[in-house]
Short mmCIF file of C-alpha atoms in Angstrom, two decimals:
data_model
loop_
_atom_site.label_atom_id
_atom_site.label_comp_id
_atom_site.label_asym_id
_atom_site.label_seq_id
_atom_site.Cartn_x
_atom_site.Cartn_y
_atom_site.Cartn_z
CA UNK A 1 145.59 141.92 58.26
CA UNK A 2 145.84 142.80 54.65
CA UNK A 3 145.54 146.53 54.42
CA UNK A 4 143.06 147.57 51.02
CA UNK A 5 144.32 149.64 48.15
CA UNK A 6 141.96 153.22 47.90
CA UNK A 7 140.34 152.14 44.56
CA UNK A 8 139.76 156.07 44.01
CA UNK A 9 143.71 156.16 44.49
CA UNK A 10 144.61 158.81 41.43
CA UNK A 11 148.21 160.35 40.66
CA UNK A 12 149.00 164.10 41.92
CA UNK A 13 150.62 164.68 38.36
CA UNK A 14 147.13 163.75 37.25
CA UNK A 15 145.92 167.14 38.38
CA UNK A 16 147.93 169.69 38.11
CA UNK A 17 147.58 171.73 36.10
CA UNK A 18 150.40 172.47 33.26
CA UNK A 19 152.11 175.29 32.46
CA UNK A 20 150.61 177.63 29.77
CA UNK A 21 152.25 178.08 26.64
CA UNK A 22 154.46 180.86 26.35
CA UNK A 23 152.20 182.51 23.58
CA UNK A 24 149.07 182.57 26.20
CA UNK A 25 151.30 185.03 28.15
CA UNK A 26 152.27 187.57 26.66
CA UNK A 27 150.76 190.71 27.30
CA UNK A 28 149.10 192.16 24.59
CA UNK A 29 146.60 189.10 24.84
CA UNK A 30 143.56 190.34 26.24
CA UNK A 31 143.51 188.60 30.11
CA UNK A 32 139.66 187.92 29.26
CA UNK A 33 139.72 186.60 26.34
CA UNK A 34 139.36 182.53 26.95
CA UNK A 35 141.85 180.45 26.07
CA UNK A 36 140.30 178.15 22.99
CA UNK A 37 141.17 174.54 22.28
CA UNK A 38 140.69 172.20 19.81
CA UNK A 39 140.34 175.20 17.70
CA UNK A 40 139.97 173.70 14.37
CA UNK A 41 137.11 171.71 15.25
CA UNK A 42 135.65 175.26 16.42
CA UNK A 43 136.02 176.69 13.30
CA UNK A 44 134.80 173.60 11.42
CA UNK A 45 131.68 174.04 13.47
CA UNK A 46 130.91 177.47 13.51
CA UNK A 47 131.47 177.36 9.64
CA UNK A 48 128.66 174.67 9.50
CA UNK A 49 126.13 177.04 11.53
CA UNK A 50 126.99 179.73 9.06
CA UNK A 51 126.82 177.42 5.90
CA UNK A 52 123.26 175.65 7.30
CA UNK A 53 121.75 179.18 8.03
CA UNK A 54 122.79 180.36 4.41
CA UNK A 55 121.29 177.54 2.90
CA UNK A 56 118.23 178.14 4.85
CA UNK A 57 117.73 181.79 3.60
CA UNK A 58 118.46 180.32 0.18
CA UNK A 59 116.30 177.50 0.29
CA UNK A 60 113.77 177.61 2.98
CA UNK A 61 111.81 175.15 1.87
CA UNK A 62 114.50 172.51 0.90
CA UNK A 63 116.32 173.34 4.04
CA UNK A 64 114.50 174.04 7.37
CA UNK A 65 116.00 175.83 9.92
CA UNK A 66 115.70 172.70 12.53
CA UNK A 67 119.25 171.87 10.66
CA UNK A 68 120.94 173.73 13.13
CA UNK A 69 120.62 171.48 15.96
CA UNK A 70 122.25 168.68 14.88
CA UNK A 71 125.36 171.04 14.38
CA UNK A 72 125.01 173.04 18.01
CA UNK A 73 124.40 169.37 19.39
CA UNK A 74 127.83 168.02 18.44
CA UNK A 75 129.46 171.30 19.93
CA UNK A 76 127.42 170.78 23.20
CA UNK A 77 128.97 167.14 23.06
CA UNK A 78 132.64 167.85 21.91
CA UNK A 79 134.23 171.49 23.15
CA UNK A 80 134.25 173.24 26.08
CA UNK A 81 131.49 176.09 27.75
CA UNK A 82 133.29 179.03 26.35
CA UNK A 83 133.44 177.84 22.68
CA UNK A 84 129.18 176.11 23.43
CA UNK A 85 128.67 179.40 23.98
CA UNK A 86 130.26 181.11 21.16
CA UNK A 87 128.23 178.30 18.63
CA UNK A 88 125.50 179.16 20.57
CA UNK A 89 125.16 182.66 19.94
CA UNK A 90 126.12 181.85 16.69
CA UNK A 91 123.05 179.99 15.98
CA UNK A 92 120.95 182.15 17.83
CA UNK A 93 122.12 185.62 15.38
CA UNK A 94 121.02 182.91 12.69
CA UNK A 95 118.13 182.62 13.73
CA UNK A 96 116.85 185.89 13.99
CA UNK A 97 118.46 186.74 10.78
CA UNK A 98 115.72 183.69 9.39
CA UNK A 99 113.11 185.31 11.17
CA UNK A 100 113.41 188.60 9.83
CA UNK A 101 115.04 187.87 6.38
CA UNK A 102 112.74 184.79 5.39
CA UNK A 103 109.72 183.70 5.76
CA UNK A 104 109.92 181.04 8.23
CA UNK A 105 108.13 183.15 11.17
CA UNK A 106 108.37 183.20 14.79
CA UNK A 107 106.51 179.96 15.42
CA UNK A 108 108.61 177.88 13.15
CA UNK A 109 111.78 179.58 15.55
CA UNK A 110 110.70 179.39 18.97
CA UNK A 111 111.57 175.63 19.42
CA UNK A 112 114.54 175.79 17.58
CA UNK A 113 115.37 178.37 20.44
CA UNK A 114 114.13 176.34 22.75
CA UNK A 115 116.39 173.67 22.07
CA UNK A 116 119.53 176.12 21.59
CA UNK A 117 118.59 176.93 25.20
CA UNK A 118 118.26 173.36 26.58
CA UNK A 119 121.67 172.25 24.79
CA UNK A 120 123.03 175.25 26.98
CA UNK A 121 121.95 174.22 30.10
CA UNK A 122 123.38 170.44 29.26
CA UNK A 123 126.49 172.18 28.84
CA UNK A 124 126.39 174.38 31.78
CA UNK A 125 125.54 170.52 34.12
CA UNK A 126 128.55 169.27 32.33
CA UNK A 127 130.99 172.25 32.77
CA UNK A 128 130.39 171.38 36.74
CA UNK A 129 132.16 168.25 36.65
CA UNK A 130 135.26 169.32 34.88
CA UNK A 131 134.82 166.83 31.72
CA UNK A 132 133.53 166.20 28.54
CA UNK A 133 130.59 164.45 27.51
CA UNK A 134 131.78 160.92 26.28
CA UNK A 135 135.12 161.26 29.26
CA UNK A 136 132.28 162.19 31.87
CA UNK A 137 130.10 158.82 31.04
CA UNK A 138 133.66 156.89 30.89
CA UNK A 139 134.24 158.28 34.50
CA UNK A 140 131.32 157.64 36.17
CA UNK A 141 131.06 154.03 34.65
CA UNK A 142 134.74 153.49 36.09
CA UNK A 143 133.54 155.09 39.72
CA UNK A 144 130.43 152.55 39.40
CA UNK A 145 132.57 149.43 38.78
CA UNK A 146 135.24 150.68 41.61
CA UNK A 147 132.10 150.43 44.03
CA UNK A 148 131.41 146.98 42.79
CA UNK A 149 134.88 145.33 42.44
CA UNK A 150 135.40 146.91 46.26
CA UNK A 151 132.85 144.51 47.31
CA UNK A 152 134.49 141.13 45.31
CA UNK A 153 134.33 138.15 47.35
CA UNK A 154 137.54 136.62 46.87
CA UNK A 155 138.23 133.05 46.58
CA UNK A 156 137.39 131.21 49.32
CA UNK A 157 139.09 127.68 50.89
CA UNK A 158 137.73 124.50 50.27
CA UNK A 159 134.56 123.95 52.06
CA UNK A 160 133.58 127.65 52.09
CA UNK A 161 130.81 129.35 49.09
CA UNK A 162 129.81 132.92 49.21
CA UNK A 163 127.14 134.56 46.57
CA UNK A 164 126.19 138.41 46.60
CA UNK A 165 123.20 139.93 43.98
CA UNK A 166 122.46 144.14 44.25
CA UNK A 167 120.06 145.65 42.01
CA UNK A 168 119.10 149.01 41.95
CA UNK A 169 115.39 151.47 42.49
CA UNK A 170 113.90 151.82 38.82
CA UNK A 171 117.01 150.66 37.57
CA UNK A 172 119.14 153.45 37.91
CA UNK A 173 123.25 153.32 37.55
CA UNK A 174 123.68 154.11 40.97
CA UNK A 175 122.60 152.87 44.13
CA UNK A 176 123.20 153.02 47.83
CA UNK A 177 123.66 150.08 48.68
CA UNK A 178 127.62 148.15 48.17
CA UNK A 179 129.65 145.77 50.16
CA UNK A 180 133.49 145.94 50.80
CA UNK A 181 135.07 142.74 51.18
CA UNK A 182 138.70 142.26 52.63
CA UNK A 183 140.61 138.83 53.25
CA UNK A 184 143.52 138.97 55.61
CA UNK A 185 147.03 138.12 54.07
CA UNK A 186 146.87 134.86 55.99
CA UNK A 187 144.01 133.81 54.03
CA UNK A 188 142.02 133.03 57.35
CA UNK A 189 140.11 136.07 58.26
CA UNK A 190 137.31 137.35 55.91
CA UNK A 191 135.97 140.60 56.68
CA UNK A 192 132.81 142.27 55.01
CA UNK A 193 130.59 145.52 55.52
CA UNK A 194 127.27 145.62 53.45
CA UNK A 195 126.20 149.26 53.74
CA UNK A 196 122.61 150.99 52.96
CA UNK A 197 123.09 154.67 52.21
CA UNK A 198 119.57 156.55 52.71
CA UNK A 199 118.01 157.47 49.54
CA UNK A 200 117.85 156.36 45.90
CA UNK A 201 119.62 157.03 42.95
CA UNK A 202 122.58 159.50 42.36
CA UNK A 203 122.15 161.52 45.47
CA UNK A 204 122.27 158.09 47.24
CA UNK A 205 125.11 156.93 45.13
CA UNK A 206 127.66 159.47 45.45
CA UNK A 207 127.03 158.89 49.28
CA UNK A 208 127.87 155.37 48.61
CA UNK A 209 130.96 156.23 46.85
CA UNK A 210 132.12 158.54 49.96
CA UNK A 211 131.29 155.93 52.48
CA UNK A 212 132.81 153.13 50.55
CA UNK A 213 135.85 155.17 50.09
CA UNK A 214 136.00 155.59 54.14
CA UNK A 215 135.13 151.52 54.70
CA UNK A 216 137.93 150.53 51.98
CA UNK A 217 140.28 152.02 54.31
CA UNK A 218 139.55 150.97 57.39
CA UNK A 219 138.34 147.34 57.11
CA UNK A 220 141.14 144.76 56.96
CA UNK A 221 143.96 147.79 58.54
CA UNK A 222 142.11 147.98 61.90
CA UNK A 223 140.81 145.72 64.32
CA UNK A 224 136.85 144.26 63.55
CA UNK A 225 136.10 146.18 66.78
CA UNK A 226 136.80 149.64 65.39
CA UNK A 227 135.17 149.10 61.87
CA UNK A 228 132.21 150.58 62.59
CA UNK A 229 133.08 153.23 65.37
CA UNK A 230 135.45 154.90 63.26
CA UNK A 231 132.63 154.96 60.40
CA UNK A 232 130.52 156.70 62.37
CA UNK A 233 133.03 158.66 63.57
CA UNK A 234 133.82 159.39 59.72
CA UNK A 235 130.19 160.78 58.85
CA UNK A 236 129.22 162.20 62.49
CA UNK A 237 132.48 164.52 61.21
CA UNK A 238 131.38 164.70 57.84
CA UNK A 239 127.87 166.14 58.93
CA UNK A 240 125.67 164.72 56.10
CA UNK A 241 122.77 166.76 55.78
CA UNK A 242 121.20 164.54 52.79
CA UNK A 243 120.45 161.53 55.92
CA UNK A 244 122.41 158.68 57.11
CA UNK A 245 123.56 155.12 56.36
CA UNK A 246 123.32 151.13 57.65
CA UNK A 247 125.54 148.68 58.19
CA UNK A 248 126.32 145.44 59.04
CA UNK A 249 129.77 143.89 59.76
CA UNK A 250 130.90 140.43 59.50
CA UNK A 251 134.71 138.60 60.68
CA UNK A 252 134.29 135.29 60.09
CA UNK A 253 137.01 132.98 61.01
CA UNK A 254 137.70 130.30 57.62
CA UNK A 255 139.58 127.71 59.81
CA UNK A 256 136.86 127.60 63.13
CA UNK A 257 133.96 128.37 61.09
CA UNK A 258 133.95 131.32 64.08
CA UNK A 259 131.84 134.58 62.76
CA UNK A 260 131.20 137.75 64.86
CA UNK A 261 129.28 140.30 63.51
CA UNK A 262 128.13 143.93 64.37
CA UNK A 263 125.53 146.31 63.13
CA UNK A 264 124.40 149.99 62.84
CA UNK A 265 120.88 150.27 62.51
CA UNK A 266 121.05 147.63 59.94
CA UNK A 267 118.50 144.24 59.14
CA UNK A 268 118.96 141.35 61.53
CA UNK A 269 121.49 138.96 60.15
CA UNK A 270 120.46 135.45 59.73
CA UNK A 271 122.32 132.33 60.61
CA UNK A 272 120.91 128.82 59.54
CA UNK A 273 121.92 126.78 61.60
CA UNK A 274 122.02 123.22 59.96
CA UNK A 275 121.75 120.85 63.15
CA UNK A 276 118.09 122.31 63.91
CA UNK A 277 117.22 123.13 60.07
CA UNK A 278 116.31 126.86 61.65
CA UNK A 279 117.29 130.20 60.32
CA UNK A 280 117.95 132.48 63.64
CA UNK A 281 118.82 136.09 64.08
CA UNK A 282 122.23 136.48 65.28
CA UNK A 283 122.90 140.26 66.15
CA UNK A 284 119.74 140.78 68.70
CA UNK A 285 121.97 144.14 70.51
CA UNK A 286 122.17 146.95 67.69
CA UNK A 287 123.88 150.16 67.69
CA UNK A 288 122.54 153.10 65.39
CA UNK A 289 123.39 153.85 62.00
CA UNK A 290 125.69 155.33 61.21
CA UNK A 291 126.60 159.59 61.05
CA UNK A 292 123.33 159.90 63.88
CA UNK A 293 125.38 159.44 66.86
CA UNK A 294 128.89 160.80 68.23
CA UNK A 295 130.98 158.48 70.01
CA UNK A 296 128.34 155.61 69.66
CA UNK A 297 129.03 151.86 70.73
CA UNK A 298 128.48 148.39 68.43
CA UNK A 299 128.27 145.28 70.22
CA UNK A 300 129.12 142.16 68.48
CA UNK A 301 127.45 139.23 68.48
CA UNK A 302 129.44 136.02 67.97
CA UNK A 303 128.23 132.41 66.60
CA UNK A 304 129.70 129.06 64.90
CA UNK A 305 129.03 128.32 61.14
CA UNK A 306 129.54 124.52 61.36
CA UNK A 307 128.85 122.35 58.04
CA UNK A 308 125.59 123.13 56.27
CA UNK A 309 125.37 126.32 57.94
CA UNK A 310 124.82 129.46 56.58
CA UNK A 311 125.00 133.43 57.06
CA UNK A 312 122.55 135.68 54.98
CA UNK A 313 123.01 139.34 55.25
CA UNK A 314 120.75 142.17 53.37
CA UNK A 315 119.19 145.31 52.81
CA UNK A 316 116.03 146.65 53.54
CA UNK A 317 114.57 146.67 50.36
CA UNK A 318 114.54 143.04 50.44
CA UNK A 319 111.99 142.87 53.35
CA UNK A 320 110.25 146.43 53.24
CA UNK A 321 107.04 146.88 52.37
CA UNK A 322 104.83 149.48 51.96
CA UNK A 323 101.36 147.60 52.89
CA UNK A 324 103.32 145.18 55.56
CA UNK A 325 105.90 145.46 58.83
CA UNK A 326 109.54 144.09 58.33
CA UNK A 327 108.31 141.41 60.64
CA UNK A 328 106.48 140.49 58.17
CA UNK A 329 109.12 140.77 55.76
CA UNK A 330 111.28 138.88 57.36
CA UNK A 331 109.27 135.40 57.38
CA UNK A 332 108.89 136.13 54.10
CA UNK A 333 112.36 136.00 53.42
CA UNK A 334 113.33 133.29 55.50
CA UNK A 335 109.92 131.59 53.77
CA UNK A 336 112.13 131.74 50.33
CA UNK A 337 115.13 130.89 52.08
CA UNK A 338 113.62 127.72 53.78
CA UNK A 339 112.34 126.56 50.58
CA UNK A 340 115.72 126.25 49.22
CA UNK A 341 117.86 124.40 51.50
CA UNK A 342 116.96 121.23 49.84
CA UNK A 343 118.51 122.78 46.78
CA UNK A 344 121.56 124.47 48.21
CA UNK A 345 122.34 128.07 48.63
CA UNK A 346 123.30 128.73 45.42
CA UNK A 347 120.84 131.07 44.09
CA UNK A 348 119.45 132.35 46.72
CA UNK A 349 120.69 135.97 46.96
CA UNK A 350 119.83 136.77 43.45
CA UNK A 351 116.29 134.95 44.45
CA UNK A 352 116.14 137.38 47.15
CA UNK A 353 117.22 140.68 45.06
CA UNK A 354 114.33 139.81 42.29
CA UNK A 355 111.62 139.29 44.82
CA UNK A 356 112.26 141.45 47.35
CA UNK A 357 109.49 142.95 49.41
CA UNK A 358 109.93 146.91 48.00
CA UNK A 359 110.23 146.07 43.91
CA UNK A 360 111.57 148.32 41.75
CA UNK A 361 110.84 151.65 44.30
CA UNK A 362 114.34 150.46 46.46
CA UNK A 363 117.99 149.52 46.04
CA UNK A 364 117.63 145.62 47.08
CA UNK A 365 120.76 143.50 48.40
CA UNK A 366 122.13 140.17 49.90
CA UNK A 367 124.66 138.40 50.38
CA UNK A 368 125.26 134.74 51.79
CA UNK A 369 128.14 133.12 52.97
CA UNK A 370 127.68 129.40 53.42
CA UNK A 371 129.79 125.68 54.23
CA UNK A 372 129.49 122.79 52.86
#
């Protein structure tokens, strides 16, 4: 088995921190005072506060005293919390100086303060995470297409087609639901896990990222047996308090067409079974999802995809419903997928994704693996 590189893999040299410079530690420099960087594009700033509230004292009616924000918004965007802070307070002496040396009023102030206040608390939500703005957006785009490139089908041998489609609750960048997908080194073995994290949106997707982190390191280094166990094992020990997560997991065998599969709480998967032109569920015996149970078991359930034949795996916001049962759900499903067999397969997850039962209110998911 073909053992899958930690995508969140990052170098130790990466963060550690360097060594100060020689002038930072001397003495006589005050041991509170913060270090300031970039310093020239401080002073460039603070000079523009100063220069915009001059000009507004000067010329209050050429120059209103809304000027300010664009200048306190590029601080909030480019320097660190100490030196926000310092512009900050900055702008705020300027604007009390405006209140009581021209006649701009109180009323005219308040939501300039307002905003001084709101870039602040921006700042303060940034400062958490350790980067700036436009590096914080870069970061989290990278973490989002980790999570998706972890779950790349890779090419498959001649005879064999596999499509997957995701698309997230209102649209958001996150979701929490992801597949990992790991082919053994032979080329024969294909192993996946599509995963449904409880929740929606960030909360749900930082989940995702933990749990994918976990499943890209066990799936394709330990036996299909263990996948799951050691999963749960992973967030029974990791105590989530947020909720819990599904999952199903597929080893399907390229040369015999051989395909066992296991699940935690997760959707039925569906096997269509070309000699009968029936889709069937194939994993009837279910353990529980995952992080609700220590120590529990997942049986696997094993079937044959011969020629024609298809697997279809998904999340719940494809069949969910708020006014109907996933029974329901479920012919519905297997309604659309019925309707394109005469077509082929291709097409049919993203089909699934953009109709699913729960809309826009749920992270929606499938994938199929079919043979010709």
């Amino acid at each position: 088995m073909e053992p899958v590189n930690d995508p969140g893999e990052i170098r130790v040299s990466a963060i550690l921190p360097s060594r100060a410079p020689a002038w930072a530690e001397r003495r006589w420099l005050p041991r509170t005072l913060p270090r300031l960087e970039g310093t020239p594009l401080l002073l460039t700033i603070l000079g523009a506060v100063v220069v915009v509230a001059a000009g507004h004292i000067l010329w209050s009616g050429a120059l209103p005293l809304v000027a300010l924000v664009p200048v306190c918004l590029l601080a909030t965007t480019l320097c660190p919390l100490a030196q926000v802070r310092l512009v900050l307070a900055v702008a705020f002496t300027c604007v009390l100086w405006s209140v009581f040396v021209t006649d701009a009023g109180l009323v005219r102030a308040l939501p300039v303060v307002a905003t001084l206040a709101l870039m602040y608390a921006v700042a303060t939500s940034r400062s958490h995470h350790g980067a700036a703005t436009f590096a914080g957006d870069r970061m989290l785009g990278d973490l989002r297409s980790r999570l998706h490139s972890m779950g790349d089908i890779p090419r498959l041998p001649k005879g064999w087609h596999a499509e997957r489609s995701f698309a997230t609750a209102h649209g958001n960048a996150f979701a929490g639901d992801f597949n990992i997908t790991s082919r053994s080194r032979c080329g024969r073995q294909l192993e996946m896990v599509l995963a449904d994290v409880s929740g929606k949106g960030q909360a749900a997707g930082t989940r995702a990222l933990v749990l994918a982190g976990a499943l890209g390191g066990v799936i394709g280094s330990t036996t299909p047996q263990q996948v799951l166990p050691m999963a749960n094992e992973f967030l029974e020990r990791d105590s989530w308090d947020e909720g819990f997560a599904t999952a199903v997991h597929i080893c399907l065998d390229l040369e015999t067409g051989e395909a066992s599969v296991a699940s935690a709480g997760h959707p039925p998967a569906m096997h269509y079974d070309a000699g009968c032109g029936r889709w069937k569920a194939i994993d009837h015996e279910r353990g529980p999802a995952l992080g609700l149970m220590a120590g529990a078991e997942y049986p696997r359930t094993t079937t044959v995809l011969g020629p024609g034949d298809a697997l279809l795996v998904y999340t719940d916001g494809i069949i969910e419903s708020r006014a109907r049962d996933l029974d329901d759900g479920i012919d519905w499903m297997l309604g659309e997928a019925e309707a394109r067999v005469p077509q082929g397969f291709t097409g049919l997850a993203k089909t699934l994704v953009a109709r699913g039962r729960a809309g826009l209110e749920d992270d929606r998911a499938a994938v199929i693996i079919w043979r010709d």
